[in-house]
Every structure is written in C-alpha cells, then in structure tokens.
Amino acid sequence: MSRLEYVKILGIHSSPRRYGETYKLLRIALEAARREGAETDIIYLGEYSIEPCIGCVSDDILACRFPCIIGDDSFNDIGRKMLEFDGYIISTPVYWYSASGVLKNFIDRLTSMENMIYHTGKSYLEGKVAGFIAVGNDTGALTTISWLIVTLVSMGVHVPAWSLAYHEQKTGVENNRAALLDAANVGRVVTLSAKLLKSQKTWYDASLEELVDNTLPRILGEVEELEKKLKPLREKLWSRKTSS
Amino acid sequence: MSRLEYVKILGIHSSPRRYGETYKLLRIALEAARREGAETDIIYLGEYSIEPCIGCVSDDILACRFPCIIGDDSFNDIGRKMLEFDGYIISTPVYWYSASGVLKNFIDRLTSMENMIYHTGKSYLEGKVAGFIAVGNDTGALTTISWLIVTLVSMGVHVPAWSLAYHEQKTGVENNRAALLDAANVGRVVTLSAKLLKSQKTWYDASLEELVDNTLPRILGEVEELEKKLKPLREKLWSRKTSS
Amino acid sequence: MSRLEYVKILGIHSSPRRYGETYKLLRIALEAARREGAETDIIYLGEYSIEPCIGCVSDDILACRFPCIIGDDSFNDIGRKMLEFDGYIISTPVYWYSASGVLKNFIDRLTSMENMIYHTGKSYLEGKVAGFIAVGNDTGALTTISWLIVTLVSMGVHVPAWSLAYHEQKTGVENNRAALLDAANVGRVVTLSAKLLKSQKTWYDASLEELVDNTLPRILGEVEELEKKLKPLREKLWSRKTSS
Amino acid sequence: MSRLEYVKILGIHSSPRRYGETYKLLRIALEAARREGAETDIIYLGEYSIEPCIGCVSDDILACRFPCIIGDDSFNDIGRKMLEFDGYIISTPVYWYSASGVLKNFIDRLTSMENMIYHTGKSYLEGKVAGFIAVGNDTGALTTISWLIVTLVSMGVHVPAWSLAYHEQKTGVENNRAALLDAANVGRVVTLSAKLLKSQKTWYDASLEELVDNTLPRILGEVEELEKKLKPLREKLWSRKTSS
C-alpha cells in the first residue's frame, strides 16, 4: 500500500451519552472505514471540558491562532490529534434541531485552526474530509447536518457524496436499516475520497487574484452590453405598472 | 492529458437577470475552471420554462424516473446535458434567504435523476462535483448555500473544500475582492476535485448491508455493556432531583 | 361578537397533490380555527400558474409594488384575497428539505406586498398572523418550517407559539396522533393570536430613528468605558499566546 | 396602568464580549422597550458557567424537569428569573453561521423548562414573547436567527412581526442605520405583543384531541374521494413514461 493510499479516519463523538443510537451509527461508520483500509480512532468530546470560544477575531483577526489561547488543554490536545488524521466522522445528537452544545463549543474553537490562514496562508484543516451522523427523537437532523457541512466546507474540508446518516425515531437504530446502511456508506465515502484527494496539497489559491484582475474587465464589459440590451425590456414592464 | 484529467464543468445560472452580480461571479469561477484545464459551458435556467415537480414519489416511488414525465422538454434537455459534465457551479440570487424559485423548481425536478437509484441502483448524479455562488442585497446567502450543499450531497454529489462564494451587498461585486477571489477558487476546487475523484466509479455501496449484519451484534453488545456501567450514574442524578 | 373578535383565516395549500397528508393536516387546522370562531377558506396554489419573480428590486427598489407587474393575474388575485384575511396557515410538502417550488415562487412574489414599505410606509402583510404545516416521507420538515417562519416574520407577520406541525413518515398521518393534535393547535393559536393582535394597527415604527439618535451617544459612551476596562484582560491572554 | 399593560422584558446577552456591536444593538432594543412602558433587565450569559445539557430525555422523558438536575445553579437561577418576565430579547454573536456556544448550551438547558409539559401539562415558557439580535463580521446572521426563532416557537414562545435585527459588517453598528432602527423595533414589537397576548393563559390545548377524533373521519372520507378522482390523471402520465 502506497503512502497515499494509507488514510486515518477519526470519529468525533459529541453525545453526552456513550451508549445511545448516535454512538451505534458512528461505530458502524468506522467499521466501514476500516473495511476500506483506513486506520481509525474515536474522540469522545463529552470526556473533555471544552470552554466556549471568546471571539478574539472580533477584537483582532491575528489574535486567534492555534494552539488556542484559552487555557484548557482539552481542545488543543484534540486539535493536535486532528492534524494527524485525513478524515473525520462527526456524530451528534440533535438538540433543538441543532448540534449538541458540546459540539458547538468544539466547532467554535476550531476557528483557531482555520484562522491559521492569516498566519501561515493555510487553514490547518484544508484538504481534510468529513462525514456526519445525527440522531434525534424527533425532526431536526437535517438542519443539524446542513449546518455542520457548510461550516466544515468553509474551513477547507471536503464533503463527499452521501456523507450523511441520520435517525429520527424514538426506537433503536438497529431497526432502521436505511440509517445503518447510510452510516456504513459515510465511513466508505470519507475513506475513499480521503485517499483520492490526498495528493493535492493546496486547495485555496490566493494567487488567483491575478486571474481575477486579468479577466474582470472583459467580463464587466460583456455584462454591461447585456444590461444595455436586456434592461430596456424590463423598463417597459415597469412603465406598464403605473397604469394598473 | 489523460482521459481522467479531462473534465467538463457546467455553470448553472438561475438568476432571471443575466447582467447582475451573480452572473459576474459565475463567469469568474468558470474562468478559473478553464485555467485548471476544464472545458466549460453555461446553462441559463431563466431561458427555460421549468414546470414544478408534481411529487410522483409520494404516490409511488417507482413512478419517478429520468426522463421526467412532465411534458416540458426544458428540464429533460438540461438533465441530459448534465450527464455529460463532471462538475457544476450553481449560481443563484438570494430571494428571501433562499434560492430563486426557478432554481427550486429545477432542484425539485432533479429528483428524477437521483431517484434512478430505485431503477438502476445508482443516482445519475453520483460522483459529480459541485460548487455554489449566491448573491443578495442583504443577508441570507449562507442559508441559501447550506441548503444547496446538503441537497446536492444527498443526491450523490461531492462538495469540495472552499466551494462557495457569496456577495451580500448593494454595491457591485467588482468592489468585493474577497468574493471575487472566493469565486475563482470555487472554479478551481471543483475542477481539481472532479479530476481526482473521477476514477472512482461507485460511491454508495448497498452491499455494505453485509458489513452491517456482521458487525451490528458485536456493537450492540458493547453498547449494552456501556449502558449498564454508565446509566446508573445518571439515575443517581435523577433521584437527587426529586428533593430539590 | 365585536368586530375585533371576528377573524378570517386562510389556508394556503401548496402541494401539487390535493389528496395527501399535507392536505389532511391543513383541514384539521382549519377545523380548529373555526372552533375558535374564525371564518376560513382555502387557496390551492397548484391550481394557479404562478410565474417566478424576476427580481425587479435588484434593478430599482421602487420598481417592485403590488399588484406585481408580471402579467399573470394568478398571483395578484391571491394577493388581493390575502388582504381580506387576518391569518394564514401555509401547508407544504417537503421537497429536498424545503418548500415546494410552487410555494417558493409564491413567497418570492409576496415581495410585491412586503415592498409596499417603500411606497406607502407599510408592508401589506404587516400585522397578519401565520402558522405552518410541512409533510415529507423523510427528514427536512424543520428546515422547511424554519425558513418559512423567518421569512414571514421579515415580511411583518406574527408567528405565535406552537404554530407549526409536521409529519415525516411514509405512513398516513391519521396514525400520527402528535401531528394531528399539533395541527389542530396551529389552527387554534393562529386564530387566538389574530384576535388579540388585531387592535394594534402599526408595528414597525420608522420614527424610532429619533430614539436611536437620542440614546446612541450615551450607549456608545458606556460601551467605550466597558471596552477600556475589559479589553486589557484579553490583551494579556493574547500576549501569553506568543510564547506557547 | 392596568396589570395587563405592565410587562417586563429581559435582555439575554450571549456574547463573551460585553463591549461589542451585539451589545450596542441589545441596548437600543431595550431602550425602545422602555419607551413602550416595559420594565427591563439584562442577563449576561458569559458571566455564568452554564454546563452542557446531558440529554436525560433520551433516557427517560420524565427525567428532565425544572429545576435542572445539573448541579450548577447558574442555569436554574436564570430560569427562575425568566419566569418573572413576559418577553425576552436574545442577542448573540454569529459564530460559524450560528449562535455562540454559550447560547447553545443555554438553549439546550431550557429543555428543562419546556419539558414541564410532561409534568404539569404546560411549558414554563408558554405565552412568553421573544425577539432576536445577531451580529457577525460576515454572513450567517439569518441562519442563526431562523434557528433561534423556530426553537423558541417550539418551546411555546410567540415571535412577533419584525422581531429580528442583525449587523453583518466589520465596521461599528453605529454606521448601520437600518440595523439600529430594526433593533429599536425589536424592543417595540416584543413589548407591544407581550401586552396584547398576556391575557390569554393557555395556548396549546391538548383537549383538541376530541376535535381531531370528531372531524378526522369526515376529512379522510373527503380526501379519499379526491384521490379517486385525481389519481387516475396521474396514472395516465406514468403510463406515458414507459414509452419515452
């Protein structure tokens, strides 16, 4: 197995209950990740005491960096561990249509890793891959997962096809075949895509400013021509309005 | 250039105005896609008359398939075109914190391509890659994009790191350097990841049912042990409650 | 019964299927509204052909007004009808974790009523009350409803306590007692709050600019004092950072 | 002033920074509340140490009640204070398109007040009124507020027209006239609607089960008739499909 084919996937479990449905789905996902050749591990956020982010970036964008200045080593230890992994599977219970408070605090603290853009030119999470599991007694799993996905993508993390699984019932997830199969596929797609995407070292390229400068004038010119042609058609509509 | 390195990226423009800020950002993104070697094209949804989905799956899951039975060739023509492309960049104005009605109707009709899972075992969109652009005079770009992302991922589409750009101001986007650079990077990451992910032919693997069956009993056993150990600690807490 | 106690509640049904679960819940809600003394009616959006909004406000904020310039009387007829009612119960199927395309087009066109702020100083929907029903085979009802709520509140509509009901199962809603009871309560709370809120004629008060002008300097002064006191504590934290 | 016209509005400030833009907007909102005759106060969540919810309801729906069993009096003290107020204005910074972790933990703990439904038949928050303020350097205020609104409505809280204000810029909010005026109106509408809605003592009425039982059979019968009439039209469409 070449170095590029070797990937490590980390489960990040954010339920305060370690014996619930969320955990079962995470375990299934990690089994599937191993079947695809990944090495896996789990972090239980509930066993750490992760302090809330204090929003230093609002004072000074450069004040926020990894390791985070907040003096609990909890978060920084987890952050260091994350650097060694290629992909993450984040599992959360659904509390009020959203991630657990523990996970929210954790995500907010990840700002310290993402904000390294301003210090080193690159988010410490860039190029990682993530999948998501959410479990609740009621609706809201989708609200939870859509927020997690857009947040991770905004930190530089890839989100592969089908990388979400959820269970929104009061009964045990062992009776929800669709959720179990989806969770296994979360493990699969995170592992497969982590392998395929690993060779690319840089994703966000700030030097594209040059392409912007070179092409923008032409695009603006073309858009102006379109406006000249199309806007009068609209103006006719508006004039009609006054008589109605 | 090998076949795998050759990718085609389709802009899907859903603003009724072809001369606005949404369009400028889409053009920048496609310029960057071409710089990474992609062939590109644009579809203007506003030039088609896309009828709303009539929800056949609620009557019969098998009643919905591609080509869609609704008799406007508009959508089916676009759908056939999408099959030839490896990635999409979807641009939308923000109307009430969400995609344009035109785009919503289009996404709903994509169900006919995703639902091929039930006919051929595979979503027609599986393995494609997508990036997103949203523009509004006010807030809501993020609500719009998070919905688009989770929807596309649920149809089998990959969403790479940094694949979103937005502009939420009344002024022209030419003055928003961050949005322009982000849009160029949307073109870049969609193209790069389309190349890298193209070799993998199947993502969702229904045969993982077997892995679920083989591993679930062991996981359930372990979780039961954890519950025996951890739940009594909680029960102590609850008993305390009665006296408060 | 005094004039203030007499309210009219309009069901706005946006499913293309008139015989589904969405419709059953809407009917229950309207029964409860009548029990509270409301007069009720239903509009079936699927029977109209509502064209998409073309975004005139992006060209000129004053170009958008009611009646909308788009030449389908469908929307304007509905809009005129809405003016006669005190509350609305909007029911939608969940298509891709969101409202039906038909409903999205309808909401976008409501801009013409809300935008009357710029013509008459007041949204035509100000002071109305709304409740919401969403039904899907899968997750997403909450994403759908949260978008509808925040949009209506932003148009000047009140959203009372408990004014949402949903059903996320493949089976008939007649077996979901919680959803049925919730739907009845949607009818109840919309009617009750429409009665209580009806006496207040103006909600948004632009003359509060004066209060802003009168109080802002004092508030800014106090905040500046707080910053002088509190920011140095943070700066100490940041200096620690450099050594870690 | 009659007892019903006398209302108390509580600001719940969840930014860890007490000298920021979020706080300025909250102060403006409370000024306007006082101008409408409200008595006001502020709670600074950042000064409390609010432990995360541990999800007792997933073990036993009756295990969760107010006061919460978690042994930090922080939350329970705030909860007791909330009972004395008629309305709340919740202000939060936007961290990753969502509420601060501090606020998320607080909202999760409010479950103990909402869950009193199962103990006394009524949410302790039923009939209260809320407004919302969100501030960030970038997009996401709307995602944050839509989540807060739907959550509070689901706990039994009314959300009046226009009860949201936000500021999504890096510059001071004193330059954003629209946000300042919106914030003042948040204070106004929360106060006005708290007065008008106060006379109604019970909102959710579980005895509507009877109305459901009495009307459901008739509704189901009518829907069945509609299905007999309308479904064959669809079946014709599907048969056409097989030949395409």
Tab-separated table of C-alpha atoms in Angstrom, chain C:
chain	number	residue	atom	x	y	z
C	1	MET	CA	-69.136	39.250	18.819
C	2	SER	CA	-67.245	42.520	18.448
C	3	ARG	CA	-65.515	43.394	15.229
C	4	LEU	CA	-62.138	42.740	16.818
C	5	GLU	CA	-63.116	39.250	17.793
C	6	TYR	CA	-64.109	38.337	14.273
C	7	VAL	CA	-61.170	36.939	12.316
C	8	LYS	CA	-60.711	35.249	8.971
C	9	ILE	CA	-58.062	32.560	8.473
C	10	LEU	CA	-56.896	31.468	5.036
C	11	GLY	CA	-55.343	28.078	4.299
C	12	ILE	CA	-52.676	28.316	1.600
C	13	HIS	CA	-52.118	24.816	0.295
C	14	SER	CA	-49.011	24.346	-1.837
C	15	SER	CA	-48.905	20.623	-2.501
C	16	PRO	CA	-49.484	19.577	-6.103
C	17	ARG	CA	-51.403	16.619	-4.648
C	18	ARG	CA	-54.759	17.534	-3.180
C	19	TYR	CA	-55.327	14.151	-1.591
C	20	GLY	CA	-52.178	13.780	0.533
C	21	GLU	CA	-51.156	14.043	4.172
C	22	THR	CA	-50.319	17.735	3.885
C	23	TYR	CA	-53.906	18.462	2.977
C	24	LYS	CA	-55.321	16.357	5.813
C	25	LEU	CA	-53.316	18.318	8.377
C	26	LEU	CA	-54.369	21.624	6.859
C	27	ARG	CA	-58.011	20.585	7.073
C	28	ILE	CA	-57.634	19.681	10.756
C	29	ALA	CA	-56.002	23.044	11.449
C	30	LEU	CA	-58.848	24.901	9.785
C	31	GLU	CA	-61.430	22.886	11.746
C	32	ALA	CA	-59.772	24.099	14.948
C	33	ALA	CA	-59.684	27.657	13.635
C	34	ARG	CA	-63.433	27.510	13.077
C	35	ARG	CA	-63.966	26.088	16.550
C	36	GLU	CA	-62.263	29.261	17.855
C	37	GLY	CA	-64.719	31.331	15.860
C	38	ALA	CA	-62.751	32.050	12.692
C	39	GLU	CA	-64.187	32.142	9.227
C	40	THR	CA	-61.951	30.072	6.939
C	41	ASP	CA	-61.204	29.453	3.296
C	42	ILE	CA	-58.521	27.602	1.295
C	43	ILE	CA	-56.449	28.570	-1.720
C	44	TYR	CA	-54.836	25.768	-3.727
C	45	LEU	CA	-51.640	27.208	-5.175
C	46	GLY	CA	-51.333	24.205	-7.501
C	47	GLU	CA	-54.424	25.339	-9.366
C	48	TYR	CA	-52.796	28.613	-10.301
C	49	SER	CA	-49.877	29.131	-12.606
C	50	ILE	CA	-47.618	31.399	-10.602
C	51	GLU	CA	-44.696	32.728	-12.606
C	52	PRO	CA	-41.313	33.141	-10.889
C	53	CYS	CA	-40.284	36.545	-9.503
C	54	ILE	CA	-37.934	38.383	-11.864
C	55	GLY	CA	-36.142	40.332	-9.154
C	56	CYS	CA	-37.028	43.927	-10.066
C	57	VAL	CA	-35.799	45.191	-6.674
C	58	SER	CA	-32.240	44.453	-7.776
C	59	ASP	CA	-32.706	46.940	-10.598
C	60	ASP	CA	-34.706	49.526	-8.696
C	61	ILE	CA	-36.198	49.197	-5.221
C	62	LEU	CA	-39.232	51.208	-6.351
C	63	ALA	CA	-39.912	49.034	-9.395
C	64	CYS	CA	-41.495	46.390	-7.190
C	65	ARG	CA	-45.021	47.052	-5.904
C	66	PHE	CA	-48.387	45.406	-5.554
C	67	PRO	CA	-50.069	44.488	-7.854
C	68	CYS	CA	-46.994	42.782	-9.302
C	69	ILE	CA	-46.161	43.737	-12.870
C	70	ILE	CA	-45.875	40.150	-14.031
C	71	GLY	CA	-48.887	39.660	-16.204
C	72	ASP	CA	-50.357	36.541	-14.642
C	73	ASP	CA	-53.371	37.559	-12.640
C	74	SER	CA	-52.942	34.361	-10.629
C	75	PHE	CA	-50.689	35.878	-8.051
C	76	ASN	CA	-52.367	39.255	-7.821
C	77	ASP	CA	-55.768	37.651	-7.311
C	78	ILE	CA	-54.380	35.625	-4.421
C	79	GLY	CA	-52.656	38.682	-3.022
C	80	ARG	CA	-55.895	40.670	-3.054
C	81	LYS	CA	-57.642	37.828	-1.282
C	82	MET	CA	-54.925	37.683	1.387
C	83	LEU	CA	-55.571	41.319	2.278
C	84	GLU	CA	-59.049	40.367	3.472
C	85	PHE	CA	-57.778	37.727	5.886
C	86	ASP	CA	-56.224	38.126	9.327
C	87	GLY	CA	-54.173	34.956	9.402
C	88	TYR	CA	-52.745	32.289	7.130
C	89	ILE	CA	-51.967	28.628	7.560
C	90	ILE	CA	-49.419	27.630	4.961
C	91	SER	CA	-49.101	23.931	4.182
C	92	THR	CA	-46.371	22.437	2.049
C	93	PRO	CA	-44.883	19.108	1.148
C	94	VAL	CA	-41.164	18.852	1.906
C	95	TYR	CA	-39.191	18.659	-1.337
C	96	TRP	CA	-35.474	18.382	-0.709
C	97	TYR	CA	-35.706	19.679	2.850
C	98	SER	CA	-37.537	22.786	1.694
C	99	ALA	CA	-40.848	24.191	0.461
C	100	SER	CA	-42.350	23.067	-2.841
C	101	GLY	CA	-41.214	25.034	-5.898
C	102	VAL	CA	-44.776	26.300	-6.246
C	103	LEU	CA	-44.648	27.750	-2.740
C	104	LYS	CA	-41.180	29.207	-3.308
C	105	ASN	CA	-42.417	31.086	-6.359
C	106	PHE	CA	-45.425	32.291	-4.382
C	107	ILE	CA	-43.296	33.525	-1.460
C	108	ASP	CA	-40.930	35.305	-3.837
C	109	ARG	CA	-43.854	37.097	-5.439
C	110	LEU	CA	-45.089	38.205	-1.990
C	111	THR	CA	-42.167	40.625	-2.169
C	112	SER	CA	-44.536	42.895	-4.078
C	113	MET	CA	-46.747	43.127	-0.974
C	114	GLU	CA	-43.911	43.488	1.505
C	115	ASN	CA	-42.104	46.050	-0.621
C	116	MET	CA	-45.055	48.456	-0.256
C	117	ILE	CA	-42.969	49.686	2.701
C	118	TYR	CA	-41.137	51.795	0.142
C	119	HIS	CA	-44.336	53.119	-1.399
C	120	THR	CA	-46.807	53.542	1.478
C	121	GLY	CA	-44.593	53.127	4.543
C	122	LYS	CA	-46.083	49.777	5.411
C	123	SER	CA	-45.868	46.130	4.338
C	124	TYR	CA	-49.266	44.945	3.120
C	125	LEU	CA	-48.741	41.853	5.284
C	126	GLU	CA	-47.935	43.740	8.486
C	127	GLY	CA	-49.856	42.522	11.486
C	128	LYS	CA	-51.114	39.320	9.877
C	129	VAL	CA	-50.534	36.027	11.723
C	130	ALA	CA	-49.243	32.747	10.288
C	131	GLY	CA	-48.935	29.063	11.115
C	132	PHE	CA	-47.157	26.295	9.217
C	133	ILE	CA	-47.623	22.662	8.208
C	134	ALA	CA	-44.976	20.553	6.451
C	135	VAL	CA	-45.126	16.913	5.417
C	136	GLY	CA	-42.484	14.647	3.922
C	137	ASN	CA	-41.539	10.999	3.633
C	138	ASP	CA	-38.206	11.741	5.246
C	139	THR	CA	-36.408	14.405	7.287
C	140	GLY	CA	-36.455	18.126	6.418
C	141	ALA	CA	-39.777	19.422	7.777
C	142	LEU	CA	-37.947	21.564	10.277
C	143	THR	CA	-35.613	23.117	7.712
C	144	THR	CA	-38.691	23.943	5.653
C	145	ILE	CA	-40.644	25.483	8.501
C	146	SER	CA	-37.769	27.474	9.970
C	147	TRP	CA	-37.265	29.132	6.580
C	148	LEU	CA	-40.963	29.900	6.228
C	149	ILE	CA	-41.166	31.360	9.727
C	150	VAL	CA	-38.183	33.688	9.453
C	151	THR	CA	-39.358	34.829	6.018
C	152	LEU	CA	-42.867	35.655	7.155
C	153	VAL	CA	-41.620	37.435	10.295
C	154	SER	CA	-39.390	39.510	7.995
C	155	MET	CA	-42.450	40.484	5.959
C	156	GLY	CA	-44.271	41.775	9.047
C	157	VAL	CA	-46.205	38.666	10.031
C	158	HIS	CA	-46.575	37.377	13.605
C	159	VAL	CA	-45.747	33.752	14.377
C	160	PRO	CA	-47.472	32.584	17.563
C	161	ALA	CA	-46.317	29.921	19.997
C	162	TRP	CA	-46.749	26.311	18.772
C	163	SER	CA	-47.706	27.410	15.273
C	164	LEU	CA	-46.066	24.503	13.481
C	165	ALA	CA	-46.982	20.898	12.745
C	166	TYR	CA	-45.203	18.275	10.682
C	167	HIS	CA	-45.308	14.655	9.652
C	168	GLU	CA	-42.144	12.924	8.436
C	169	GLN	CA	-43.248	9.381	7.786
C	170	LYS	CA	-44.226	7.232	4.852
C	171	THR	CA	-47.453	6.147	6.582
C	172	GLY	CA	-50.703	8.091	6.678
C	173	VAL	CA	-50.883	10.989	9.119
C	174	GLU	CA	-54.048	9.519	10.655
C	175	ASN	CA	-51.690	7.278	12.647
C	176	ASN	CA	-49.604	10.171	13.914
C	177	ARG	CA	-51.607	11.499	16.884
C	178	ALA	CA	-48.972	14.074	17.818
C	179	ALA	CA	-49.022	15.639	14.340
C	180	LEU	CA	-52.827	15.764	14.273
C	181	LEU	CA	-53.006	17.421	17.661
C	182	ASP	CA	-50.236	19.836	16.741
C	183	ALA	CA	-52.072	20.764	13.524
C	184	ALA	CA	-55.279	21.449	15.453
C	185	ASN	CA	-53.288	23.688	17.763
C	186	VAL	CA	-51.839	25.560	14.788
C	187	GLY	CA	-55.408	26.490	13.857
C	188	ARG	CA	-56.107	27.438	17.461
C	189	VAL	CA	-53.074	29.641	18.134
C	190	VAL	CA	-53.276	31.453	14.799
C	191	THR	CA	-56.914	32.322	15.474
C	192	LEU	CA	-56.420	33.315	19.107
C	193	SER	CA	-53.421	35.492	18.429
C	194	ALA	CA	-55.021	37.092	15.351
C	195	LYS	CA	-57.869	38.234	17.626
C	196	LEU	CA	-55.567	39.596	20.313
C	197	LEU	CA	-53.144	41.346	17.992
C	198	LYS	CA	-55.706	42.867	15.665
C	199	SER	CA	-56.217	46.048	17.646
C	200	GLN	CA	-52.652	47.205	17.062
C	201	LYS	CA	-52.596	48.983	13.724
C	202	THR	CA	-48.893	49.782	13.304
C	203	TRP	CA	-45.982	47.557	14.272
C	204	TYR	CA	-42.816	48.768	12.591
C	205	ASP	CA	-42.272	52.363	13.582
C	206	ALA	CA	-39.735	54.239	11.463
C	207	SER	CA	-39.963	57.245	13.773
C	208	LEU	CA	-37.914	55.293	16.312
C	209	GLU	CA	-34.954	56.834	14.463
C	210	GLU	CA	-35.364	59.619	16.934
C	211	LEU	CA	-34.966	57.297	19.910
C	212	VAL	CA	-31.869	55.858	18.237
C	213	ASP	CA	-30.410	59.311	17.799
C	214	ASN	CA	-31.207	60.307	21.355
C	215	THR	CA	-29.840	57.230	23.089
C	216	LEU	CA	-26.989	56.049	20.878
C	217	PRO	CA	-24.346	58.537	22.114
C	218	ARG	CA	-24.883	57.513	25.729
C	219	ILE	CA	-24.766	53.814	24.878
C	220	LEU	CA	-21.606	54.244	22.800
C	221	GLY	CA	-20.025	56.096	25.713
C	222	GLU	CA	-20.840	53.320	28.142
C	223	VAL	CA	-19.607	50.629	25.768
C	224	GLU	CA	-16.346	52.514	25.314
C	225	GLU	CA	-15.873	52.541	29.095
C	226	LEU	CA	-16.515	48.809	29.225
C	227	GLU	CA	-14.004	48.225	26.447
C	228	LYS	CA	-11.333	50.214	28.307
C	229	LYS	CA	-11.913	48.032	31.343
C	230	LEU	CA	-12.334	44.627	29.704
C	231	LYS	CA	-10.113	44.610	26.641
C	232	PRO	CA	-6.816	44.753	28.562
C	233	LEU	CA	-7.758	41.447	30.201
C	234	ARG	CA	-7.941	39.909	26.741
C	235	GLU	CA	-4.727	41.511	25.604
C	236	LYS	CA	-2.956	39.745	28.437
C	237	LEU	CA	-4.283	36.443	27.118
C	238	TRP	CA	-3.013	37.170	23.628
C	239	SER	CA	0.460	38.050	24.810
C	240	ARG	CA	0.615	34.683	26.543
C	241	LYS	CA	-0.122	33.098	23.206
C	242	THR	CA	3.100	34.193	21.575
C	243	SER	CA	5.164	32.145	23.985
C	244	SER	CA	3.199	28.896	23.553
